[in-house]
CSV table of C-alpha atoms in Angstrom, one decimal:
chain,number,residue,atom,x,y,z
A,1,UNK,CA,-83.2,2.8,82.7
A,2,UNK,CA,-82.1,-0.3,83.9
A,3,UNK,CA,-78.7,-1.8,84.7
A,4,UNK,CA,-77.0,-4.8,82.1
A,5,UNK,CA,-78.2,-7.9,82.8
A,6,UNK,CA,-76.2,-9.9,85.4
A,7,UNK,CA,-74.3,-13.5,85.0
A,8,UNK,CA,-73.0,-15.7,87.8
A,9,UNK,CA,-72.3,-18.9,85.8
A,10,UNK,CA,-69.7,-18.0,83.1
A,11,UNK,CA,-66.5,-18.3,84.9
A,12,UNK,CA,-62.6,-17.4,84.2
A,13,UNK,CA,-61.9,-21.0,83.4
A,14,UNK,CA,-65.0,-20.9,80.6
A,15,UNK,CA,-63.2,-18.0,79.1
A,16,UNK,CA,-60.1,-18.8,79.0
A,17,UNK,CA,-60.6,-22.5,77.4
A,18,UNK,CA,-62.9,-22.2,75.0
A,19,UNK,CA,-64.6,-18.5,74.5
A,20,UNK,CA,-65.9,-18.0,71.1
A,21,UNK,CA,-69.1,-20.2,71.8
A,22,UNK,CA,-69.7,-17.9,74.7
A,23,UNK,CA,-69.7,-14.9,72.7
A,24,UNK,CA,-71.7,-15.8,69.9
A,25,UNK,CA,-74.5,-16.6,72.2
A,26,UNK,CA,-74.0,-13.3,73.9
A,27,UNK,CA,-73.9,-11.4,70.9
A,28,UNK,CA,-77.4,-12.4,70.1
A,29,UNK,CA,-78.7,-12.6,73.3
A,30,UNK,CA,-77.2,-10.2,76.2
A,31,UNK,CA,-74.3,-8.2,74.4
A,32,UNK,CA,-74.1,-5.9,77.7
A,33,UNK,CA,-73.5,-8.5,80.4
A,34,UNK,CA,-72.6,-7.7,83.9
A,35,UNK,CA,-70.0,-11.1,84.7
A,36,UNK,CA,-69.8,-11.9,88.3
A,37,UNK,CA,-66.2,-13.7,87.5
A,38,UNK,CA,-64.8,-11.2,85.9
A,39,UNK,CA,-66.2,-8.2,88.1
A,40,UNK,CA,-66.7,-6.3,84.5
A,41,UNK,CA,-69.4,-5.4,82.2
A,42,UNK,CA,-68.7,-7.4,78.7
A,43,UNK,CA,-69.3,-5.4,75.6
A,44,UNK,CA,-69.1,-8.2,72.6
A,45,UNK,CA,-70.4,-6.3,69.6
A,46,UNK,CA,-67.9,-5.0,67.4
A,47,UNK,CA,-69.5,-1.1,67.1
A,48,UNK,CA,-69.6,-0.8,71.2
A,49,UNK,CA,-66.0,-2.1,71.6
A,50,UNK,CA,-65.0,0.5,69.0
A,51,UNK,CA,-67.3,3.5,70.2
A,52,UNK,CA,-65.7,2.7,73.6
A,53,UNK,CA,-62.0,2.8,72.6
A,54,UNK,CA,-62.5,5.7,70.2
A,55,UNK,CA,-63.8,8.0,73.7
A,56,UNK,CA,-61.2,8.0,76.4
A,57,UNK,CA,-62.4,11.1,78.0
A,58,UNK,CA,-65.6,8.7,78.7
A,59,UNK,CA,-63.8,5.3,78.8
A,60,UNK,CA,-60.4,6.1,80.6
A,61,UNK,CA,-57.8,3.1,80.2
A,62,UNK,CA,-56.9,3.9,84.1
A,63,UNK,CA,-59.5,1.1,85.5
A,64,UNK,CA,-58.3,0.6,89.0
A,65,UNK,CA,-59.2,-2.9,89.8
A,66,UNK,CA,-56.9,-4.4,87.4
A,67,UNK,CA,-53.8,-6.0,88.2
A,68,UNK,CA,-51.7,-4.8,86.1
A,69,UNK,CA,-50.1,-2.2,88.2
A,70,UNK,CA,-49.4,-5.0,90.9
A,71,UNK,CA,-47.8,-6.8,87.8
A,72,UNK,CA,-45.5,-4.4,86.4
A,73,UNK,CA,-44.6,-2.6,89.7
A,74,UNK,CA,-45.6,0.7,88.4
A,75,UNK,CA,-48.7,2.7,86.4
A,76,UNK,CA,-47.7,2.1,83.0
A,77,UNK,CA,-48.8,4.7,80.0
A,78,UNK,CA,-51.2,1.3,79.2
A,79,UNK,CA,-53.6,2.6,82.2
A,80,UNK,CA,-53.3,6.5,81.0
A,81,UNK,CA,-54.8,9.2,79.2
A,82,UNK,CA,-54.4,12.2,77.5
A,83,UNK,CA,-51.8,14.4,77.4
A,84,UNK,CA,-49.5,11.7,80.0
A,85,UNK,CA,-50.5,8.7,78.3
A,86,UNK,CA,-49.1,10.6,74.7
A,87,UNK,CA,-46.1,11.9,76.5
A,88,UNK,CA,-45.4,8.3,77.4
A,89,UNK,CA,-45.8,6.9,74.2
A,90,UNK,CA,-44.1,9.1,71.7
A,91,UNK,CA,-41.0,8.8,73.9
A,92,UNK,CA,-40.5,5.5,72.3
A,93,UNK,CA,-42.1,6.3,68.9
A,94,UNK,CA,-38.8,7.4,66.8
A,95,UNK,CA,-37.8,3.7,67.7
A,96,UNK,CA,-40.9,2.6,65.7
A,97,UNK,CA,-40.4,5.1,62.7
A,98,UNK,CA,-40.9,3.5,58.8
A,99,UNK,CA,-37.1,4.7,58.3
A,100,UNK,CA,-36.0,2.6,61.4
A,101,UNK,CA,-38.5,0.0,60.6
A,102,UNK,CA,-37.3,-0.6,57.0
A,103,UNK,CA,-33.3,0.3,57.5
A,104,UNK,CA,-32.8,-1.4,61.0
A,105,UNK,CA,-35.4,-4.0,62.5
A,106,UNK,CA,-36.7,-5.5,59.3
A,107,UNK,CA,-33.1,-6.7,57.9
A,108,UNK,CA,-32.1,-8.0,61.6
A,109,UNK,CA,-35.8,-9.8,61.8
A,110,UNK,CA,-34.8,-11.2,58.4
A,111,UNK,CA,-31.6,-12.8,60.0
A,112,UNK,CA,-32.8,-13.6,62.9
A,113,UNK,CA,-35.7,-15.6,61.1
A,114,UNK,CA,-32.9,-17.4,58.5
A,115,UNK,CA,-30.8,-18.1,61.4
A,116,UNK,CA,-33.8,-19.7,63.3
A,117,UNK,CA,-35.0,-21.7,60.5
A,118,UNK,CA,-31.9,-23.2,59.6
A,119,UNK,CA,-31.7,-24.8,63.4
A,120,UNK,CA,-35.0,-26.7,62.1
A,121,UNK,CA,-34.2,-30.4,61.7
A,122,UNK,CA,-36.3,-30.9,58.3
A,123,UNK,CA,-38.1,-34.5,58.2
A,124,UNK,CA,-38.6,-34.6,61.5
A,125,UNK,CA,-41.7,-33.1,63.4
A,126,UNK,CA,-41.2,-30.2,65.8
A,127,UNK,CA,-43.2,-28.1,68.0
A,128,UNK,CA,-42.9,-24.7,66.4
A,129,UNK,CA,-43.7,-22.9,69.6
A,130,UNK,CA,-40.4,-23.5,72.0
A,131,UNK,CA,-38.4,-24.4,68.3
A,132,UNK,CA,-39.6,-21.4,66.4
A,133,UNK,CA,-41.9,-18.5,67.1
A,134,UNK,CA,-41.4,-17.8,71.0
A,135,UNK,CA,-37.6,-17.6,70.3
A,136,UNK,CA,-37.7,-15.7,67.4
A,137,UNK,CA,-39.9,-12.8,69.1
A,138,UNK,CA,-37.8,-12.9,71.9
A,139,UNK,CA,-34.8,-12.4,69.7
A,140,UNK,CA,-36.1,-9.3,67.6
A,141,UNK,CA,-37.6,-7.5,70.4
A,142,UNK,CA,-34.3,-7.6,72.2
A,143,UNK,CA,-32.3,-6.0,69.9
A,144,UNK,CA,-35.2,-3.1,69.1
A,145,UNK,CA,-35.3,-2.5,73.2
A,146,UNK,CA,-31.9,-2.1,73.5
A,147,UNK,CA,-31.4,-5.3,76.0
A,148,UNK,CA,-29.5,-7.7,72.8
A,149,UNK,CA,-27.5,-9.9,75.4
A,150,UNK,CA,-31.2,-10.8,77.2
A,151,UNK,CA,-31.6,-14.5,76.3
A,152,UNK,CA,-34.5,-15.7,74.4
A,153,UNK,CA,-35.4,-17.9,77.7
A,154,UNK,CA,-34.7,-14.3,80.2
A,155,UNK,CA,-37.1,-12.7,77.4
A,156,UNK,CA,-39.9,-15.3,77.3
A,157,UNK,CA,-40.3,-15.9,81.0
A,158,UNK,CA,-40.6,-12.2,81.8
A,159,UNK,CA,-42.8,-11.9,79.1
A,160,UNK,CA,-45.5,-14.5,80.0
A,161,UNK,CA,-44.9,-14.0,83.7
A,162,UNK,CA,-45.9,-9.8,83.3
A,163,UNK,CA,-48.8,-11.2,80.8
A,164,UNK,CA,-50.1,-13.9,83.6
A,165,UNK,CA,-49.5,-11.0,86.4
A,166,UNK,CA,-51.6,-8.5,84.5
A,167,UNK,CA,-54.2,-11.2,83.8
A,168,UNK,CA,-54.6,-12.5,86.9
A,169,UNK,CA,-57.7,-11.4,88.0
A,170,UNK,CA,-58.2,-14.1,90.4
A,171,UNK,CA,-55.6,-12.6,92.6
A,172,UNK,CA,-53.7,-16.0,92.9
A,173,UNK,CA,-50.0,-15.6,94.9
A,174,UNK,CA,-48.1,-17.6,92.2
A,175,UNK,CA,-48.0,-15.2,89.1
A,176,UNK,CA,-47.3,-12.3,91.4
A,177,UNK,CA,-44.6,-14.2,92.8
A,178,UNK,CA,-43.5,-15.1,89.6
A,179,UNK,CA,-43.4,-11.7,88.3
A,180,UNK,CA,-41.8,-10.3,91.2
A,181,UNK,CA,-38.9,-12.2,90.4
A,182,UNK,CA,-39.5,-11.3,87.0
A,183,UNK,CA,-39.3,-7.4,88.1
A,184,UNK,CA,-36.1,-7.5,89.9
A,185,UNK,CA,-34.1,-9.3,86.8
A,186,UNK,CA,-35.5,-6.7,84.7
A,187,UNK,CA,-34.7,-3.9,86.1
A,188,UNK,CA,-31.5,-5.2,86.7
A,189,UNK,CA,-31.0,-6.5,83.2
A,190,UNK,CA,-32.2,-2.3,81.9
A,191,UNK,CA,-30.2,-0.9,84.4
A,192,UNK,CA,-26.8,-2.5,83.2
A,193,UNK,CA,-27.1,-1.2,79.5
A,194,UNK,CA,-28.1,2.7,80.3
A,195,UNK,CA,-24.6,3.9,80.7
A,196,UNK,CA,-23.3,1.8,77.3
A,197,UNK,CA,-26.4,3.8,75.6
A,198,UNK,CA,-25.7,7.0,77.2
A,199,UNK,CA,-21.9,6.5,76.0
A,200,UNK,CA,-23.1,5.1,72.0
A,201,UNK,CA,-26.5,6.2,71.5
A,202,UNK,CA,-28.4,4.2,69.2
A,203,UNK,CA,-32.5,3.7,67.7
A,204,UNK,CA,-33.3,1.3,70.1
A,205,UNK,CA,-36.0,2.1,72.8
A,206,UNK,CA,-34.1,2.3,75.6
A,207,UNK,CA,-31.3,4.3,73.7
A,208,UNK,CA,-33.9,6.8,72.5
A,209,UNK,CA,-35.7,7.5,75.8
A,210,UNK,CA,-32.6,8.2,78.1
A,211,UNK,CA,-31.1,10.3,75.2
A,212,UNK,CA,-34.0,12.6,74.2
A,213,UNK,CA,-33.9,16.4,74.9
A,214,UNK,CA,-36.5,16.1,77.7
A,215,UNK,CA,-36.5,12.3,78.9
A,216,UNK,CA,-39.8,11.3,80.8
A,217,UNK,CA,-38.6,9.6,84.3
A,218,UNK,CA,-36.4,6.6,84.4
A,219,UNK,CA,-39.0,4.7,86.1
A,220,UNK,CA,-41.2,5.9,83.4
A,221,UNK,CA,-39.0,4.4,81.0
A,222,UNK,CA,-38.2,1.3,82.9
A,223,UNK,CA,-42.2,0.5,83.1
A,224,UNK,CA,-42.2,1.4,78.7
A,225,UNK,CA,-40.1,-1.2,78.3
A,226,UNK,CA,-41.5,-3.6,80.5
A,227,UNK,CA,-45.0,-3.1,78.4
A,228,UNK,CA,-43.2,-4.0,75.0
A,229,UNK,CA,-41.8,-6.7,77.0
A,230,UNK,CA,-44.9,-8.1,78.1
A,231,UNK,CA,-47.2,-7.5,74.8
A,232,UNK,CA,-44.0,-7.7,71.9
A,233,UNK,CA,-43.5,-11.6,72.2
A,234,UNK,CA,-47.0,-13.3,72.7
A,235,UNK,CA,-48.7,-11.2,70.1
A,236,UNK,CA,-45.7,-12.0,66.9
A,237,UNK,CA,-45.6,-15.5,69.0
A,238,UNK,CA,-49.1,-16.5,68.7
A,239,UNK,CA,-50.1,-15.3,65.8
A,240,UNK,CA,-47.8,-16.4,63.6
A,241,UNK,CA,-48.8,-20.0,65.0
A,242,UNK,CA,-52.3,-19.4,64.3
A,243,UNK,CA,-51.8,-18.2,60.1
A,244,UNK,CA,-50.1,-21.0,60.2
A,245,UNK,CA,-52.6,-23.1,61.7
A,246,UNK,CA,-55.3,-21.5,59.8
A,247,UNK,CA,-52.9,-21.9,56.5
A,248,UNK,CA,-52.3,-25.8,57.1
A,249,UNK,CA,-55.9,-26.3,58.2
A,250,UNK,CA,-57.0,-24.8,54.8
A,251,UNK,CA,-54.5,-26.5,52.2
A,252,UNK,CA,-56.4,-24.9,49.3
A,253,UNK,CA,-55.8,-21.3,50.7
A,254,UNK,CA,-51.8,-21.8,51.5
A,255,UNK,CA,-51.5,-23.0,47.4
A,256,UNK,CA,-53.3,-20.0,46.4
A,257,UNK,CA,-51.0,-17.8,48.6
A,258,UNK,CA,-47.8,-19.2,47.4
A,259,UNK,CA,-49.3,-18.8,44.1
A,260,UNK,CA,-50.2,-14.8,44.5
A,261,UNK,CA,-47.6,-14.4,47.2
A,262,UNK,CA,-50.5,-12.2,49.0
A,263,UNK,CA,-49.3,-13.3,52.8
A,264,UNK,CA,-50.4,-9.8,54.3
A,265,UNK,CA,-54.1,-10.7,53.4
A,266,UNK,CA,-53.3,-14.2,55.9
A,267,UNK,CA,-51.8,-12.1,58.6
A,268,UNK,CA,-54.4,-9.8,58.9
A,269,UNK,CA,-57.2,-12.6,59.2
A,270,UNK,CA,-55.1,-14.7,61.5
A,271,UNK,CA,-55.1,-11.5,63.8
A,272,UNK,CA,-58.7,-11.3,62.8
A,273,UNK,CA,-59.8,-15.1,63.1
A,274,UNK,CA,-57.6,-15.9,66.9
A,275,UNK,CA,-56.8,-12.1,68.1
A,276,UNK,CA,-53.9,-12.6,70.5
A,277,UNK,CA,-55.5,-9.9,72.7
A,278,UNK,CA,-58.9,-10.6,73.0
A,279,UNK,CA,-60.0,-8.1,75.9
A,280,UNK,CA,-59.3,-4.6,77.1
A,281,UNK,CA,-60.8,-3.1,80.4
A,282,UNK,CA,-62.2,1.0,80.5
A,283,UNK,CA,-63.5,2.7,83.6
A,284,UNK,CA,-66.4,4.5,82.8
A,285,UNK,CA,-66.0,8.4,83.9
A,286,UNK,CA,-69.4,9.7,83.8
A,287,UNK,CA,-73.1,7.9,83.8
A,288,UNK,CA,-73.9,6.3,80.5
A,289,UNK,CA,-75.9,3.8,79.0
A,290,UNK,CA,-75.1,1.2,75.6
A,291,UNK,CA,-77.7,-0.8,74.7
A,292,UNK,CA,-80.6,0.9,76.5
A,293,UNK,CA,-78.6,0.0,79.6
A,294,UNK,CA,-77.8,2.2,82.7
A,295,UNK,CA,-73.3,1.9,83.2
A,296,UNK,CA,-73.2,4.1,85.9
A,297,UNK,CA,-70.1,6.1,86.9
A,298,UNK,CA,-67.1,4.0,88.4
A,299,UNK,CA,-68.4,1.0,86.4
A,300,UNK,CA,-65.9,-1.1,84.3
A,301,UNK,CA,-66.3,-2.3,80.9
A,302,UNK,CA,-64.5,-4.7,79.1
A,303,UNK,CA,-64.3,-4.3,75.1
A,304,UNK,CA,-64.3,-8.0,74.0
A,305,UNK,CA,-62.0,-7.7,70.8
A,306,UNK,CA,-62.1,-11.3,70.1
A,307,UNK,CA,-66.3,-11.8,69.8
A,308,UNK,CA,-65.8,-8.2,68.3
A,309,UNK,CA,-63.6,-9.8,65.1
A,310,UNK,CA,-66.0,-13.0,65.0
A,311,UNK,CA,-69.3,-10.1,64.7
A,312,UNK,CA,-72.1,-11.3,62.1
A,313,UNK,CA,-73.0,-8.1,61.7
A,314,UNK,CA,-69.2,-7.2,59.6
A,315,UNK,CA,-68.2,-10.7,59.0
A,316,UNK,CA,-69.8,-13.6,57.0
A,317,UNK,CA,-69.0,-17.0,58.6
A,318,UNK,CA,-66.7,-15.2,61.1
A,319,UNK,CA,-65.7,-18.4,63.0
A,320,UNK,CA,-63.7,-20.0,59.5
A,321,UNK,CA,-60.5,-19.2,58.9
A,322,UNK,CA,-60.4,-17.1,55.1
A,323,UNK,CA,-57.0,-15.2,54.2
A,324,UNK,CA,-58.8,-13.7,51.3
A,325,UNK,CA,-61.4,-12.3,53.6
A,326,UNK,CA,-62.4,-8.3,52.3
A,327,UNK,CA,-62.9,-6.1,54.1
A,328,UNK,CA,-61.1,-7.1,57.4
A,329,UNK,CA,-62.1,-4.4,59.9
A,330,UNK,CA,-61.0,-6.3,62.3
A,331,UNK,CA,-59.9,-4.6,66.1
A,332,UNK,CA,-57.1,-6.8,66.9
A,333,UNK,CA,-54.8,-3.7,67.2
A,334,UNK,CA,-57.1,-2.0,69.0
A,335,UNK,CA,-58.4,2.2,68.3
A,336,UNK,CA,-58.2,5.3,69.4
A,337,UNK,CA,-55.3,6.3,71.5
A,338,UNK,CA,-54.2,3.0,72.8
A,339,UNK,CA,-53.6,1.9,68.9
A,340,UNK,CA,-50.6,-0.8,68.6
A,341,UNK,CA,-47.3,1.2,68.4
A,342,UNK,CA,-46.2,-2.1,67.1
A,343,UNK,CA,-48.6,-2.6,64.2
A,344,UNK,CA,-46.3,-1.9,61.1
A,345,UNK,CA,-43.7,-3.9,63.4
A,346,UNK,CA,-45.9,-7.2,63.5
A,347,UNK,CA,-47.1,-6.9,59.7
A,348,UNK,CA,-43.7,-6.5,58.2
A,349,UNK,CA,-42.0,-9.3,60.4
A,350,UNK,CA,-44.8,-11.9,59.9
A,351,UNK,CA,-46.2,-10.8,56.9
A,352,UNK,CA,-43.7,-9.5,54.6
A,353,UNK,CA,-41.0,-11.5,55.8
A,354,UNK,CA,-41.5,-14.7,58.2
A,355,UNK,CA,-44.8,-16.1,56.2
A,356,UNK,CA,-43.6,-16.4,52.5
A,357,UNK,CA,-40.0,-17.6,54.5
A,358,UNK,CA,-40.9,-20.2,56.2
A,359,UNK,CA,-42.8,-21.9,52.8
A,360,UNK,CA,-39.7,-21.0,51.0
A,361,UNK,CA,-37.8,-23.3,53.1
A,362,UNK,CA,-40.5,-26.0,53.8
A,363,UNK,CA,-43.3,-25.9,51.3
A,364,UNK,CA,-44.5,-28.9,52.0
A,365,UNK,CA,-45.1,-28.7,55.8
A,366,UNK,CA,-47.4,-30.6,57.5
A,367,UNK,CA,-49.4,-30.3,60.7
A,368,UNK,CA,-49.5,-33.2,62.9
A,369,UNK,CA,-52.6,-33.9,64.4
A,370,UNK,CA,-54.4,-30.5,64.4
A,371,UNK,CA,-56.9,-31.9,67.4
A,372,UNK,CA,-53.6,-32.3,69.1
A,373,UNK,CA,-53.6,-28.4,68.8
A,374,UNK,CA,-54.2,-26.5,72.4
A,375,UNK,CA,-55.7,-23.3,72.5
A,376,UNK,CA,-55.7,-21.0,76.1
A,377,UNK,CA,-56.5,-17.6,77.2
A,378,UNK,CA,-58.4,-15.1,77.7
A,379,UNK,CA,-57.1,-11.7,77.9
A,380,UNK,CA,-54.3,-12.5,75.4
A,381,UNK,CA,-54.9,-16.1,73.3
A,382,UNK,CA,-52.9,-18.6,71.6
A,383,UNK,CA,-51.6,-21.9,70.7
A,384,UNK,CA,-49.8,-23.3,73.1
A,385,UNK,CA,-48.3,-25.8,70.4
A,386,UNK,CA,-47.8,-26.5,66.8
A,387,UNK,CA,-46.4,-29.9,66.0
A,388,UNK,CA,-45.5,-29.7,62.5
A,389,UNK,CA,-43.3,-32.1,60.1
A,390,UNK,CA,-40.8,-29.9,58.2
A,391,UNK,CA,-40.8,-31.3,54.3
């Protein structure tokens, strides 16, 4: 059997610019590449990205060469398995619960949202990125941490600076520098609210790990709130610019949804269409092969979500943008163990509440320039602006 084939000429910069092109061609040609840039196997077909989630005993999330540990300062439950990674996890679950969910976080999204909105100058065109989203998913995921007095700037930089750290496969010095400094006001910023919690428990995260009957470490705890940190803004961040992108882009589909008032059917395709995390690394724990090809032991494989949601084989005309689009399998909150803990979180704010919101106030909004529009990334993707004139 013979090993993937092998690619020296796709590099980071090609991914991270402009990647869908790239992984239509490999889907049809060489959906098992071995990239020299990356130093991982690509898997961009949507059944071998979900075969490969759904088996962590095969495919462990614990791929050493990755720099996320460097990032975060610690090994995070996002790089375990088993019995650790669950122990991890469901200490922050009851944060996440449908009671808390509906009770709690979904009225302060609400007000957080109205409060946001109503700083929008109407008339006037403003970039709904620093004006709107990145603020607003700051704001929320503050108050569900447990960190409320954290500024919307404090949250944002540490955000994108553990999300550049964990991406930076290149090694650079700058976002390791960046994060370290990052690191050090975080743990700070945690450190100062664990006796207020300990004294007047609440549901947020941080409240709920210190408190429980049999807390996992502190530095556990410190790294699980770091990881909401880094993946809780850019995902509500960049895909609400994207529906909404997608939405103004497609005129005829926005009048249809303010018509039906089915905005869940838009959030799931703009998670679908852009997927703000478009790429997962797994070390592979025993010889296999996919595809007819030999991925030996101690190999690492990336599971491409993004050219896994654009697949021809689930999706008809996968590159347009179609809120009505049934089915929608797509993987954008991953499988298996590592599913989203934030899932219902993300749906409710954007879908039930922010989407059919934002129209309220400005139905007639309109996007300035959409070849003005820049997209960037490649592990986690999104707009990095949205001029829009508020009507």
């Amino acid at each position: 059997m013979a090993l993937a084939p092998f690619d020296d000429v796709i590099t980071i910069d090609h991914l991270t610019t402009d990647p869908y092109p790239i992984y239509k061609r490999l889907r049809a040609e060489a959906p098992v590449l071995r990239v020299k840039s990356v130093g991982r196997t690509l898997l961009t077909k949507a059944a071998d990205t979900r075969a490969v989630k759904d088996n962590p005993e095969l495919f462990s999330s614990n791929d050493p060469g990755t720099p996320m540990e460097r990032a975060f300062g610690a090994h995070t439950l996002m790089r375990k398995d088993g019995e650790e990674h669950m122990r991890e996890r469901m200490a922050m679950a009851p944060t996440f619960s449908p009671k808390n969910l509906k009770t709690l976080w979904g009225p302060a999204y609400e007000e957080a949202a109205k409060a946001y909105l109503d700083r929008l100058p109407r008339g006037e065109i403003v970039d709904l990125f620093p004006a709107l989203s990145g603020p607003l998913a700051a704001r929320i995921l503050a108050i569900i941490l447990g960190i409320p007095d954290s500024t919307d700037e404090e949250m944002q930089f540490w955000s994108q600076a553990l999300i550049d750290g964990a991406g930076n496969f290149g090694w650079a010095d700058e976002p390791f520098e960046r994060v370290d400094r990052a690191n050090k006001a975080m743990n700070a910023k945690i450190a100062s609210h664990v006796p207020r919690l300990k004294a007047d428990p609440d549901q947020s995260a941080l409240s709920v790990m210190i408190n429980a009957d049999d807390p996992i470490p502190m530095s556990q705890i410190v790294a699980n709130i770091k990881i909401a940190i880094g993946g809780g803004i850019n995902e509500p961040r960049d895909a609400l610019l994207t529906i909404l992108y997608g939405l103004l882009t497609n005129p005829d589909q926005l009048e249809e949804l303010k018509r039906t008032g089915n905005w869940g059917s838009a959030f799931e395709e703009g998670v679908r269409w852009v997927a703000p995390i478009q790429a997962s690394s797994r070390l592979v724990t025993e010889d296999t092969e996919i595809r007819g090809f030999e991925i030996p032991k101690g190999d690492v494989v990336m599971t491409i979500q993004a050219s896994a949601n654009h697949d021809e084989e689930l999706f008809d005309e996968p590159e347009k943008f179609n809120a009505f689009r049934k089915p929608n399998p797509h993987q954008s909150f991953g499988s298996g163990p590592h599913h989203c803990m934030g899932t219902h979180l993300a749906r409710m704010m954007l879908g039930k509440i922010m989407l059919p919101l934002i129209f309220e106030r400005f139905p007639n909004m309109e996007l300035i320039d959409p070849d003005s529009v820049v997209w960037r990334g490649f592990g986690f993707r999104g707009p990095l602006n949205l001029p829009v004139r508020l009507n």
